[in-house]
Amino acid sequence: MTKQEIKQRIEKLKKEINHHRYLYHVLDKQEISDAALDSLKHELYTLEQKNPEFITKDSPTQRVGGKPLSKFKKVHHKVRMLSLEDVFSVGEFEDWETRIKKFYPSGKYEYFGELKIDGFAISLTYENGFLKTAATRGDGMVGEDVTQNIKTIESIPLKLNIHSETKINKNKNIKKYKSNVEKIIEKGTLEVRGEIYMSKKVFLEINKERKKRGEALYANPRNTAAGSVRQLDSKIAASRKLEFLAYSLVTDFGQKEHKDEHDILSVLGFKTDKDAGVFVSVKEIEKFWEDVMKKRDKLACQIDGLVISVNDNATFKKLGVVGKAPRGAVAFKFPAEEATTKVKDIVVRVGRTGALTPVAHLDTVSIGGTNVTRASLHNEDEIRRLGLKIGDTVLVQRAGDVIPKVIKVFKKLRTGNEKVFKMPKKCPICGGPIEKKDGGVVQKCINKKCSAKNKEALHHFTSKKAFDISGLGPKILDKLSDEGLISDVADIFSLEEGDLILVERFAERSASNLVEAIKDKKEITLGRFIYSLGILHIGEETSIDLAKYFTKKGKIESPMDFFNIAKKENVESLLKISDIGPKVAESIVSYFSDGHNASLLQKLDDVGIIIKSPKVSLQKQIFKDKIFILTGELKHFTRDEAKEKIRNLGGNVSSSVSKKTDFVLIGKNPGSKFKKAKNLGVKVISEIEFLKMLK
Ligand code: IVH
């Protein structure tokens, strides 16, 4: 860019940022996300740093916040409330260190690292030990007096005490400050700063209630917390279960290090960051950054990075302030939890309760380091509120274990080819009637059997004898289906790591393991595949018989190969297969003539299911075409192991004894099959005899 172009870019950025700041801080409105605004601010800051001649007094980088709202009393901060410069990568972080060391080479460079809570700053002033005022940051010089609301937060002490004499006496480092602290609690002013925030759990609970009542959902915990504190009615703030974490002690007790401030705060009864600590090098901080990023989703509150400060207060002071931020501290941010992508389709899911939930299928997008493919749209009203059409470019937010959601539509980026979405008039699963429930927002399929059937189908599909996806147990499947992330079995194969992390307590590691495990299970034998479809009356044995039969009819390598062969069958042709009676034959024919099943098989084909031939055993086929029946408890094998052995050696396992049966293998406490075998004169063998045969 030429100097002229840079100047123009700076002007445009300032105008844009100011517009959004005014909306947000003065009018309590928000048009674009914080992450989006942060990116703009970061670009402006970087351009200004490289071209200081273009820095003007009115630049957003030169001040903090907007005008305070008039509805609260104003509070003048005795010490200006500063902000922090952001860095977004290891490289930028290392540049920061190089810069400060160059600025003040004789400093002591050890760092204090702590979590950067995604809430909002508050300054608490105590007089003679009692909480006097709580003020928001406002423009850094003048904030709003929100004392009444802040007093409702239990993690904020209303009166200061030295909380545990033993602790302060044991901690040599802060013992030296004890008499000073005592004096100020007795008589004097003490100022503490920290972050007000709302835990993810409380935020989810509030939104769940709002959803039930058909009210618009809150966007994120931070805005909800800020909104709660800016309520004129302190009862509302009280009901919101807000929290406070202290991170700096403004009052001078002669503290030498930033660490001392944390220790003193904790002794005074404030909650401080348990993960915080002193790091001797930039390399150590980088490791801390990576470790915290990994466990970020599991933390109780949202964090957007780390705050790294020079630990030695004398050095910190020497480094001074540049613009709005101290040079000696920096916000080492994590990748944003928002990204833009396109909505490929809107699919309606039927959850376990029968509720119809529209879900956006997205062009896969990486958010905060993991891939996301779906986003919740909650209900039809939400789609209307967003003004969303299929094909739109949208902003998707993924925050911790909150399901990703579409939070904005970029209408100006439309091409004209976008399609309007309409909710179906009938249940997309069973074709049954739909009713509006819960105040008319949630639409439900009232056919109870429908959702239950769908749930069972999911459980059956992943079970041991079917696709055998062990990490995907019933609980997780239910949750995924409740959240609208999957509605049919094929959906399982297009899940991405970022979709799974949303399921409660799903750690990032196990999410990526599960995605891998699901991918590994895309290859399946035809017998298992048939069984997994859950066709009425088709159990494991029949599935294997059918697989053998169909394999002879043509090459089957995919679900559609199978479908094309199977749909040609009729009841008469199927009855020729041994062990298949009219009930089973009719069930198969009806399954393949149902359009829903045809599209499910097509979908399974599309997600890449491969049908492979069963492993051919190298052992001699000593049981070739022999039919076995198993009854009673076996000692040396599980039933499945015994069955596998028989099949590997060329035999078949059937479920009912007939004259065609060759062997009935009996264990302890055999059932009626044993009796029947004796009556029919079928050969009965014990487990020992079976073992001998195997040898
Ligand atoms: S220290 C000079 N420590 O991040 C400002 N800030 O842009 C010193 N924040 O306004 C702030 N967690 O609202 C500090 N552990 C932490 C923090 C933290 C969150 C917020 C705070 C501040 C903003 C910095």
XYZ file of C-alpha atoms and ligand atoms in Angstrom:
719
model
C 0.000 0.000 0.000
C 1.198 3.521 -0.692
C 1.225 6.065 2.149
C -1.926 7.626 0.683
C -3.697 4.244 0.614
C -2.633 3.522 4.191
C -4.028 6.873 5.308
C -7.325 6.173 3.574
C -7.521 2.673 5.044
C -6.896 4.093 8.551
C -9.645 6.690 8.081
C -12.148 4.066 6.929
C -11.258 1.689 9.758
C -11.673 4.453 12.354
C -15.073 5.400 10.985
C -16.262 1.805 10.947
C -14.967 1.068 14.459
C -16.467 4.253 15.856
C -19.824 3.388 14.359
C -19.858 -0.004 16.097
C -18.501 1.397 19.341
C -21.267 3.983 19.470
C -23.892 1.314 18.845
C -22.461 -0.962 21.480
C -21.439 1.353 24.280
C -23.971 4.125 24.012
C -27.050 2.557 22.500
C -26.582 -0.939 23.929
C -26.843 -2.379 20.426
C -24.496 -4.687 18.587
C -24.289 -5.164 14.853
C -21.103 -7.177 14.529
C -19.349 -9.572 16.880
C -16.615 -8.642 19.308
C -14.231 -10.885 17.394
C -15.055 -9.005 14.190
C -14.583 -5.641 15.900
C -11.357 -6.877 17.497
C -9.971 -7.820 14.078
C -10.714 -4.333 12.752
C -9.128 -2.709 15.799
C -6.094 -4.907 15.540
C -5.554 -3.948 11.908
C -5.897 -0.252 12.793
C -3.480 -0.558 15.713
C -0.879 -2.364 13.591
C -1.147 0.197 10.786
C -0.823 3.080 13.254
C 2.190 1.529 14.959
C 3.958 1.242 11.622
C 2.857 4.722 10.539
C 2.730 6.805 13.737
C 2.335 10.011 11.739
C -1.286 8.981 11.076
C -2.242 8.559 14.731
C -4.858 11.150 15.653
C -6.387 12.072 18.996
C -9.771 10.757 17.940
C -8.527 7.290 17.016
C -10.339 4.448 18.804
C -6.917 3.168 19.818
C -6.385 6.302 21.900
C -9.206 5.791 24.300
C -11.062 3.086 26.133
C -14.780 2.398 25.784
C -17.548 4.802 24.791
C -19.514 7.405 26.732
C -20.997 6.211 30.004
C -24.744 5.772 30.005
C -26.698 8.528 31.688
C -28.915 6.234 33.695
C -26.185 5.503 36.250
C -24.242 7.974 38.378
C -20.801 8.763 37.012
C -17.661 7.734 38.844
C -14.256 9.323 38.194
C -11.518 6.710 38.368
C -8.611 7.836 40.511
C -6.264 5.753 38.407
C -7.228 5.453 34.748
C -8.587 2.044 33.755
C -6.416 0.953 30.897
C -6.887 -1.760 28.341
C -4.530 -4.266 26.774
C -2.990 -4.652 23.355
C -3.791 -8.027 21.758
C -1.433 -10.527 20.176
C -2.869 -13.510 18.339
C 0.069 -15.842 17.747
C 3.350 -17.067 19.188
C 5.187 -14.898 16.646
C 3.367 -11.728 17.677
C 3.918 -12.598 21.323
C 7.665 -12.980 20.800
C 7.706 -9.621 18.979
C 6.136 -8.040 22.063
C 8.914 -9.356 24.270
C 11.601 -8.149 21.869
C 9.956 -4.704 21.808
C 9.785 -4.251 25.578
C 13.301 -5.533 26.155
C 14.555 -3.076 23.573
C 12.564 -0.250 25.173
C 13.973 -0.903 28.647
C 16.950 -3.273 28.447
C 17.891 -3.141 32.126
C 14.516 -4.454 33.350
C 13.867 -7.686 35.185
C 12.080 -9.962 32.741
C 10.016 -12.600 34.438
C 6.320 -12.909 33.621
C 3.052 -13.401 35.407
C 0.537 -15.353 33.331
C -3.183 -15.566 34.073
C -6.429 -16.419 32.304
C -8.146 -13.649 30.405
C -11.756 -14.011 31.476
C -14.310 -13.048 28.873
C -16.402 -10.786 31.054
C -16.090 -7.099 31.775
C -13.892 -5.033 34.041
C -15.046 -3.523 37.277
C -13.257 -1.377 39.823
C -14.135 -1.809 43.491
C -13.320 0.849 46.049
C -13.290 -0.025 49.744
C -13.267 2.636 52.426
C -12.221 1.690 55.936
C -12.722 -1.920 54.843
C -16.295 -1.502 53.535
C -17.297 -1.709 49.879
C -18.036 1.869 48.857
C -18.348 1.905 45.081
C -18.266 -0.463 42.164
C -17.688 1.223 38.848
C -17.588 0.054 35.254
C -14.705 1.099 33.066
C -16.670 3.487 30.851
C -14.135 5.487 28.840
C -11.333 4.614 31.238
C -11.559 7.944 33.102
C -15.268 8.010 33.964
C -17.372 4.921 34.518
C -20.835 4.076 35.810
C -21.716 3.501 39.436
C -23.194 -0.002 39.548
C -22.642 -0.567 43.285
C -26.190 -1.717 44.030
C -26.017 -4.457 41.421
C -22.482 -5.484 42.241
C -23.363 -5.930 45.895
C -25.532 -8.874 44.834
C -22.477 -10.818 43.688
C -21.424 -13.131 46.427
C -17.816 -13.495 45.363
C -17.332 -9.794 46.145
C -16.671 -9.144 49.845
C -18.790 -6.375 51.293
C -16.249 -5.906 54.051
C -12.584 -6.721 53.856
C -10.897 -9.010 56.323
C -7.552 -10.605 56.377
C -9.144 -13.916 55.730
C -6.873 -16.384 57.240
C -4.264 -15.297 59.731
C -2.448 -18.560 59.339
C -2.230 -18.211 55.599
C -0.784 -14.726 55.717
C 1.628 -15.732 58.453
C 2.742 -18.795 56.557
C 3.300 -16.958 53.304
C 6.602 -15.223 53.929
C 6.292 -13.305 50.718
C 3.186 -11.402 51.788
C 3.747 -11.404 55.525
C 5.774 -8.261 54.980
C 2.657 -6.477 53.686
C 0.464 -7.559 56.575
C 0.660 -4.519 58.823
C 0.195 -2.198 55.850
C -2.915 -4.089 54.729
C -4.314 -4.107 58.262
C -3.859 -0.362 58.529
C -5.732 0.320 55.293
C -8.584 -1.989 56.203
C -8.879 -0.045 59.473
C -8.677 3.374 57.896
C -8.080 4.296 54.304
C -9.014 3.525 50.706
C -8.308 0.338 48.836
C -9.017 -0.251 45.145
C -9.319 -3.650 43.509
C -9.965 -4.445 39.855
C -11.208 -7.582 38.284
C -13.633 -9.198 35.916
C -17.361 -9.789 36.303
C -18.534 -12.819 34.383
C -21.217 -15.452 34.038
C -20.376 -19.155 34.063
C -21.199 -21.160 30.934
C -23.552 -23.319 32.970
C -25.639 -20.402 34.235
C -25.722 -18.908 30.740
C -27.021 -22.157 29.245
C -29.659 -22.456 31.977
C -30.897 -18.915 31.353
C -31.141 -19.524 27.617
C -32.897 -22.845 28.145
C -35.566 -21.055 30.170
C -35.851 -18.306 27.571
C -36.212 -20.878 24.809
C -39.005 -22.574 26.754
C -40.786 -19.259 27.133
C -40.296 -18.456 23.463
C -38.088 -15.432 24.233
C -35.128 -14.325 22.102
C -31.922 -16.076 23.154
C -28.923 -14.237 24.599
C -25.847 -14.223 22.409
C -23.078 -15.062 24.888
C -22.238 -15.127 28.618
C -20.273 -11.882 28.486
C -23.038 -9.710 27.038
C -25.557 -11.356 29.336
C -23.375 -10.553 32.366
C -22.859 -6.954 31.212
C -26.577 -6.536 30.554
C -27.362 -7.881 34.015
C -25.095 -5.371 35.752
C -26.483 -2.497 33.730
C -30.031 -3.210 34.873
C -31.547 -0.488 36.988
C -33.395 -3.139 38.952
C -30.832 -4.921 41.112
C -33.184 -7.880 41.625
C -32.457 -8.900 38.052
C -28.717 -8.763 38.658
C -29.209 -10.820 41.817
C -31.011 -13.553 39.920
C -28.210 -13.915 37.390
C -25.603 -15.619 39.592
C -22.698 -13.471 38.423
C -19.135 -13.994 39.581
C -16.079 -11.862 40.162
C -12.410 -12.669 39.734
C -9.892 -10.161 41.052
C -6.746 -9.534 38.975
C -5.190 -6.329 40.156
C -4.637 -4.328 43.312
C -4.393 -0.640 42.530
C -3.535 0.522 46.047
C 0.166 0.657 46.733
C 1.256 -1.546 49.608
C 4.786 -1.413 48.359
C 4.159 -4.626 46.436
C 7.215 -5.638 44.466
C 5.643 -8.091 42.079
C 2.369 -8.642 40.267
C 2.310 -12.019 41.981
C 2.232 -10.296 45.379
C -0.953 -8.480 44.347
C -2.638 -11.803 43.617
C -1.498 -13.220 46.946
C -2.727 -10.192 48.904
C -6.077 -10.242 47.052
C -6.562 -13.863 47.864
C -5.812 -13.289 51.546
C -8.339 -10.429 51.538
C -11.058 -12.813 50.423
C -11.201 -12.272 46.696
C -11.380 -15.044 44.165
C -8.200 -15.066 42.076
C -7.104 -17.207 39.170
C -5.918 -20.639 40.337
C -4.122 -21.344 37.074
C -2.046 -18.172 37.290
C 1.656 -18.219 38.026
C 5.136 -16.900 37.403
C 6.959 -17.975 34.236
C 10.625 -17.336 33.723
C 10.689 -17.354 29.927
C 8.614 -16.712 26.876
C 8.920 -20.415 25.987
C 7.269 -21.341 29.298
C 4.434 -18.910 28.607
C 3.902 -20.422 25.168
C 3.502 -23.830 26.729
C 1.046 -22.397 29.285
C -0.905 -20.809 26.396
C -1.137 -24.124 24.563
C -2.092 -26.094 27.681
C -4.842 -23.663 28.621
C -6.149 -23.588 25.049
C -6.540 -27.370 25.166
C -8.590 -27.330 28.336
C -10.466 -24.154 27.490
C -13.747 -25.902 26.671
C -13.757 -27.675 30.004
C -13.370 -24.510 32.083
C -16.413 -23.205 33.911
C -16.222 -19.774 32.292
C -15.380 -18.444 28.885
C -11.847 -17.175 28.428
C -10.473 -15.562 25.320
C -6.755 -15.842 26.014
C -4.126 -15.128 28.635
C -2.986 -11.882 30.203
C 0.786 -11.782 30.432
C 2.378 -9.081 32.575
C 5.961 -8.291 33.465
C 6.034 -9.599 37.024
C 8.487 -7.080 38.435
C 6.439 -3.963 39.224
C 9.399 -1.573 38.967
C 10.120 -2.785 35.428
C 6.409 -2.659 34.606
C 6.286 0.986 35.688
C 9.389 1.918 33.698
C 7.860 0.409 30.583
C 5.018 2.954 30.832
C 1.889 3.318 28.776
C 1.470 3.527 25.013
C -1.902 4.952 23.917
C -4.495 3.132 25.973
C -2.408 0.178 27.083
C 0.515 -0.543 29.415
C 3.596 -1.635 27.515
C 4.435 -4.216 30.160
C 1.339 -6.393 29.691
C -0.338 -7.997 26.744
C -3.449 -10.058 25.961
C -2.232 -13.299 24.357
C -5.484 -14.251 22.645
C -6.765 -17.663 21.537
C -8.169 -18.197 18.062
C -11.598 -16.597 17.818
C -14.606 -18.783 18.470
C -16.405 -17.301 15.503
C -15.976 -17.642 11.778
C -17.902 -16.983 8.619
C -19.097 -19.725 6.274
C -21.962 -20.614 3.949
C -25.220 -22.372 4.756
C -25.487 -25.276 2.280
C -28.865 -26.425 3.479
C -31.341 -26.232 6.325
C -32.414 -29.649 7.546
C -35.209 -30.304 10.007
C -34.439 -32.789 12.766
C -36.882 -34.569 14.985
C -35.464 -34.842 18.501
C -36.324 -37.412 21.124
C -39.141 -35.293 22.459
C -40.592 -34.947 18.992
C -39.482 -31.302 18.728
C -38.639 -30.182 15.203
C -35.361 -28.303 15.124
C -34.022 -26.685 11.982
C -30.269 -27.126 11.691
C -27.956 -25.318 9.301
C -25.614 -27.569 7.323
C -22.493 -25.552 6.724
C -19.518 -25.577 4.446
C -17.012 -27.098 6.893
C -15.298 -24.316 8.783
C -12.560 -24.322 11.391
C -13.582 -22.444 14.518
C -11.185 -22.165 17.433
C -9.069 -24.957 15.943
C -11.769 -27.558 15.239
C -14.002 -28.249 12.283
C -17.683 -27.454 12.495
C -20.324 -28.589 9.987
C -23.657 -27.801 11.656
C -25.162 -24.976 13.594
C -28.327 -24.864 15.583
C -31.100 -22.570 14.415
C -33.386 -23.422 17.368
C -36.741 -22.842 15.699
C -38.574 -21.191 12.843
C -38.810 -17.847 14.656
C -35.047 -17.734 14.999
C -34.649 -18.213 11.227
C -37.129 -15.406 10.661
C -35.357 -13.189 13.187
C -32.014 -13.763 11.465
C -33.606 -13.401 8.029
C -31.659 -16.496 6.979
C -31.933 -18.099 3.539
C -30.276 -21.252 2.201
C -27.033 -20.227 0.481
C -26.384 -17.250 2.770
C -22.974 -16.322 4.142
C -23.255 -16.345 7.922
C -21.279 -15.757 11.074
C -21.121 -18.876 13.227
C -20.189 -18.817 16.885
C -18.872 -21.772 18.796
C -18.189 -21.134 22.424
C -17.117 -23.939 24.695
C -19.772 -26.533 24.996
C -22.400 -24.217 23.633
C -23.765 -25.626 20.373
C -22.503 -23.580 17.396
C -25.070 -21.131 16.271
C -25.660 -18.790 13.402
C -25.522 -15.315 14.853
C -25.548 -13.088 11.803
C -26.455 -13.165 8.135
C -24.403 -11.084 5.719
C -27.279 -9.989 3.524
C -25.108 -7.691 1.425
C -23.129 -10.706 0.223
C -26.172 -12.343 -1.398
C -26.066 -13.348 -5.064
C -29.815 -13.642 -5.614
C -29.670 -17.442 -5.791
C -30.455 -17.915 -2.089
C -33.554 -19.936 -1.282
C -36.221 -19.203 1.307
C -36.617 -21.966 3.880
C -40.034 -23.261 4.880
C -40.779 -25.524 7.838
C -42.387 -28.788 6.712
C -46.127 -29.142 7.301
C -45.724 -32.794 8.298
C -43.105 -34.651 10.325
C -40.105 -35.273 8.034
C -39.521 -38.668 9.671
C -42.960 -40.276 9.898
C -45.187 -37.943 7.904
C -47.346 -37.502 11.007
C -49.066 -34.292 12.123
C -47.198 -31.410 13.724
C -48.414 -29.191 16.539
C -47.117 -25.938 17.948
C -46.210 -26.300 21.612
C -44.661 -24.204 24.376
C -46.279 -20.915 23.521
C -46.227 -21.485 19.814
C -42.471 -21.437 19.199
C -41.562 -25.099 19.254
C -43.176 -27.383 16.702
C -43.576 -30.998 17.673
C -44.399 -34.244 15.924
C -47.150 -35.642 18.112
C -46.695 -39.235 16.980
C -44.948 -40.622 20.068
C -43.738 -43.694 18.238
C -41.869 -41.581 15.691
C -39.135 -40.086 17.865
C -38.788 -43.250 19.923
C -38.278 -45.265 16.756
C -35.682 -42.865 15.522
C -33.809 -43.025 18.802
C -33.830 -46.813 18.804
C -32.615 -46.873 15.226
C -29.594 -44.759 16.215
C -28.754 -46.968 19.190
C -29.142 -50.140 17.137
C -27.041 -48.838 14.258
C -23.974 -48.183 16.410
C -24.345 -51.284 18.592
C -21.725 -54.000 18.840
C -23.199 -56.356 16.274
C -23.913 -53.541 13.812
C -21.429 -50.720 13.142
C -19.808 -51.258 16.541
C -18.899 -47.632 17.303
C -18.103 -48.051 20.954
C -17.417 -44.394 21.800
C -20.884 -43.468 20.590
C -23.043 -44.839 23.379
C -26.772 -44.207 23.855
C -26.237 -41.169 26.124
C -24.104 -39.337 23.596
C -26.379 -40.328 20.728
C -29.385 -38.970 22.622
C -27.607 -35.729 23.324
C -26.492 -35.348 19.711
C -30.000 -36.020 18.509
C -31.551 -33.696 21.115
C -29.267 -30.928 19.999
C -30.238 -31.589 16.419
C -26.740 -32.586 15.332
C -27.883 -35.942 13.994
C -31.306 -37.162 13.011
C -30.570 -40.298 11.079
C -27.831 -42.883 11.112
C -26.067 -41.478 8.059
C -25.545 -38.166 9.872
C -23.140 -39.916 12.227
C -20.567 -40.175 9.465
C -20.476 -36.491 8.690
C -19.879 -35.381 12.275
C -16.733 -33.352 12.806
C -14.680 -32.849 15.934
C -16.142 -29.406 16.571
C -19.675 -30.814 16.455
C -18.860 -33.383 19.121
C -17.065 -31.160 21.570
C -20.397 -29.579 22.226
C -21.674 -32.658 23.869
C -21.284 -32.130 27.581
C -18.052 -33.350 29.096
C -16.680 -34.284 25.714
C -13.025 -33.427 25.851
C -11.306 -32.305 22.695
C -9.037 -35.356 22.736
C -11.845 -37.841 22.956
C -13.821 -35.917 20.317
C -10.992 -36.267 17.838
C -10.546 -39.929 18.785
C -14.219 -40.548 18.196
C -14.188 -38.814 14.806
C -11.284 -41.096 13.856
C -13.099 -44.158 15.213
C -16.198 -43.297 13.184
C -14.107 -42.921 10.041
C -12.530 -46.326 10.668
C -15.960 -47.902 10.820
C -16.979 -46.812 7.353
C -16.049 -50.258 6.043
C -18.452 -52.980 7.058
C -19.374 -56.509 6.006
C -22.714 -56.930 4.238
C -24.084 -59.091 7.063
C -23.434 -56.422 9.660
C -24.691 -53.737 7.324
C -28.038 -55.480 6.807
C -28.341 -56.038 10.538
C -27.576 -52.363 11.288
C -30.535 -51.188 9.210
C -32.847 -52.586 11.871
C -35.299 -54.108 9.385
C -38.262 -55.608 11.209
C -37.721 -59.314 12.096
C -34.160 -59.346 10.722
C -31.748 -60.403 13.448
C -28.067 -61.155 13.264
C -28.350 -64.673 11.844
C -30.880 -63.765 9.188
C -28.699 -60.823 8.176
C -25.797 -63.178 7.568
C -27.986 -65.578 5.578
C -29.275 -62.685 3.510
C -25.756 -61.372 2.940
C -24.674 -64.737 1.554
C -27.707 -64.834 -0.703
C -27.304 -61.288 -2.033
C -23.575 -61.640 -2.572
C -24.271 -64.411 -5.058
C -26.564 -62.075 -7.028
C -23.943 -59.477 -7.894
C -21.029 -57.382 -6.763
C -21.883 -55.413 -3.597
C -19.386 -52.759 -2.580
C -21.611 -49.923 -1.471
C -25.032 -49.307 0.088
C -26.478 -48.466 -3.321
C -25.060 -51.651 -4.904
C -26.892 -53.471 -2.177
C -30.082 -51.468 -2.606
C -30.182 -52.023 -6.356
C -29.898 -55.780 -5.905
C -32.211 -56.052 -2.905
C -35.076 -54.027 -4.368
C -35.424 -56.559 -7.231
C -36.464 -59.273 -4.815
C -40.028 -60.354 -4.130
C -41.567 -62.493 -1.434
C -41.461 -65.678 -3.550
C -37.786 -65.359 -4.435
C -36.836 -64.640 -0.801
C -38.762 -67.613 0.525
C -36.337 -69.868 -1.326
C -33.589 -68.881 1.109
C -33.349 -71.434 3.891
C -34.533 -70.179 7.291
C -36.522 -67.327 5.769
C -40.246 -67.438 6.384
C -43.080 -65.293 4.990
C -42.943 -62.702 7.802
C -39.261 -61.991 7.156
C -39.670 -62.022 3.376
C -42.537 -59.536 3.538
C -40.620 -57.279 5.891
C -37.637 -57.168 3.502
C -39.781 -56.381 0.475
C -41.651 -53.652 2.317
C -38.397 -52.119 3.630
C -36.928 -51.719 0.175
C -40.089 -50.342 -1.372
C -40.256 -47.470 1.156
C -38.946 -44.220 -0.298
C -37.543 -43.078 3.070
C -35.330 -46.148 3.246
C -34.198 -45.668 -0.330
C -33.027 -42.157 0.486
C -31.350 -43.334 3.685
C -29.317 -45.910 1.733
C -28.438 -43.230 -0.803
C -27.316 -41.009 2.075
C -25.179 -43.797 3.548
C -23.680 -44.238 0.111
C -22.968 -40.501 -0.107
C -21.172 -40.413 3.241
C -18.831 -43.106 1.950
C -19.893 -46.379 3.542
C -17.981 -49.239 1.918
C -19.238 -52.793 1.976
C -16.418 -55.279 2.117
C -16.402 -59.036 1.804
C -16.034 -60.844 5.122
C -12.551 -61.932 6.102
C -11.756 -65.227 4.432
C -10.348 -67.549 7.008
C -7.077 -69.269 6.190
C -8.158 -72.158 8.333
C -9.616 -75.247 6.745
C -13.371 -74.896 6.320
C -14.086 -77.823 8.634
C -17.649 -76.674 9.324
C -18.504 -75.963 5.683
C -22.310 -75.499 5.402
C -22.860 -77.038 8.842
C -25.650 -75.412 10.844
C -25.036 -74.786 14.565
C -27.406 -73.788 17.324
C -26.081 -72.358 20.604
C -27.870 -72.705 23.926
C -26.895 -72.197 27.594
C -23.966 -70.319 29.135
C -20.548 -71.052 27.620
C -17.438 -71.115 29.786
C -14.583 -70.741 27.340
C -16.035 -68.171 24.949
C -18.616 -65.483 24.798
C -21.455 -66.388 22.468
C -20.200 -63.962 19.873
C -16.721 -65.509 19.959
C -18.147 -69.001 19.474
C -20.289 -67.791 16.574
C -17.322 -66.113 14.938
C -15.259 -69.313 15.202
C -18.031 -71.322 13.579
C -18.427 -68.832 10.754
C -14.684 -68.539 10.178
C -14.581 -72.278 9.647
C -17.368 -72.161 7.079
C -20.342 -72.945 9.337
C -23.600 -71.102 9.966
C -25.292 -70.228 13.212
C -29.049 -70.384 13.320
C -31.522 -69.442 15.998
C -34.114 -72.213 15.894
C -33.601 -75.941 15.918
C -34.925 -77.884 12.940
C -34.136 -81.121 11.168
C -31.609 -79.176 9.097
C -29.559 -78.349 12.215
C -26.261 -80.250 12.356
C -25.073 -79.477 15.907
C -26.568 -78.013 19.044
C -23.735 -76.653 21.197
C -24.860 -76.645 24.823
C -23.466 -74.728 27.795
C -24.614 -74.530 31.406
C -28.403 -74.372 31.954
C -29.426 -74.984 28.338
C -32.891 -73.833 27.262
C -35.735 -75.401 25.317
C -33.563 -75.762 22.232
C -31.746 -78.599 23.952
C -35.018 -80.458 24.475
C -36.104 -79.866 20.922
C -32.758 -81.112 19.594
C -33.133 -84.345 21.539
C -36.682 -84.816 20.230
C -35.582 -84.277 16.645
C -32.532 -86.464 17.085
C -30.094 -83.613 16.286
C -26.507 -84.100 17.470
C -25.847 -82.342 20.771
C -22.262 -81.381 21.665
C -20.749 -79.989 24.853
C -18.284 -77.129 24.960
C -15.417 -79.636 25.510
C -16.411 -81.567 22.419
C -16.644 -78.330 20.465
C -13.127 -77.386 21.594
C -11.860 -80.773 20.444
C -13.455 -80.239 17.031
C -11.654 -76.927 16.753
C -8.316 -78.572 17.427
S -5.325 -7.096 33.547
C -4.456 -2.696 31.806
N -6.148 -9.525 33.871
O -9.252 -7.847 29.645
C -5.597 -3.604 31.943
N -7.428 -8.093 32.511
O -8.243 -5.591 27.441
C -5.218 -4.631 32.908
N -9.432 -9.152 31.591
O -10.113 -4.614 30.556
C -6.092 -5.741 32.794
N -9.153 -11.112 32.529
O -11.585 -6.520 31.405
C -6.375 -8.348 33.292
N -6.748 -11.710 34.285
C -6.996 -10.543 33.695
C -8.126 -10.330 32.900
C -8.293 -9.090 32.304
C -9.920 -10.382 31.744
C -10.044 -8.115 30.748
C -10.217 -6.805 31.478
C -9.451 -5.810 30.663
C -9.318 -6.487 29.338
C -8.037 -6.128 28.657
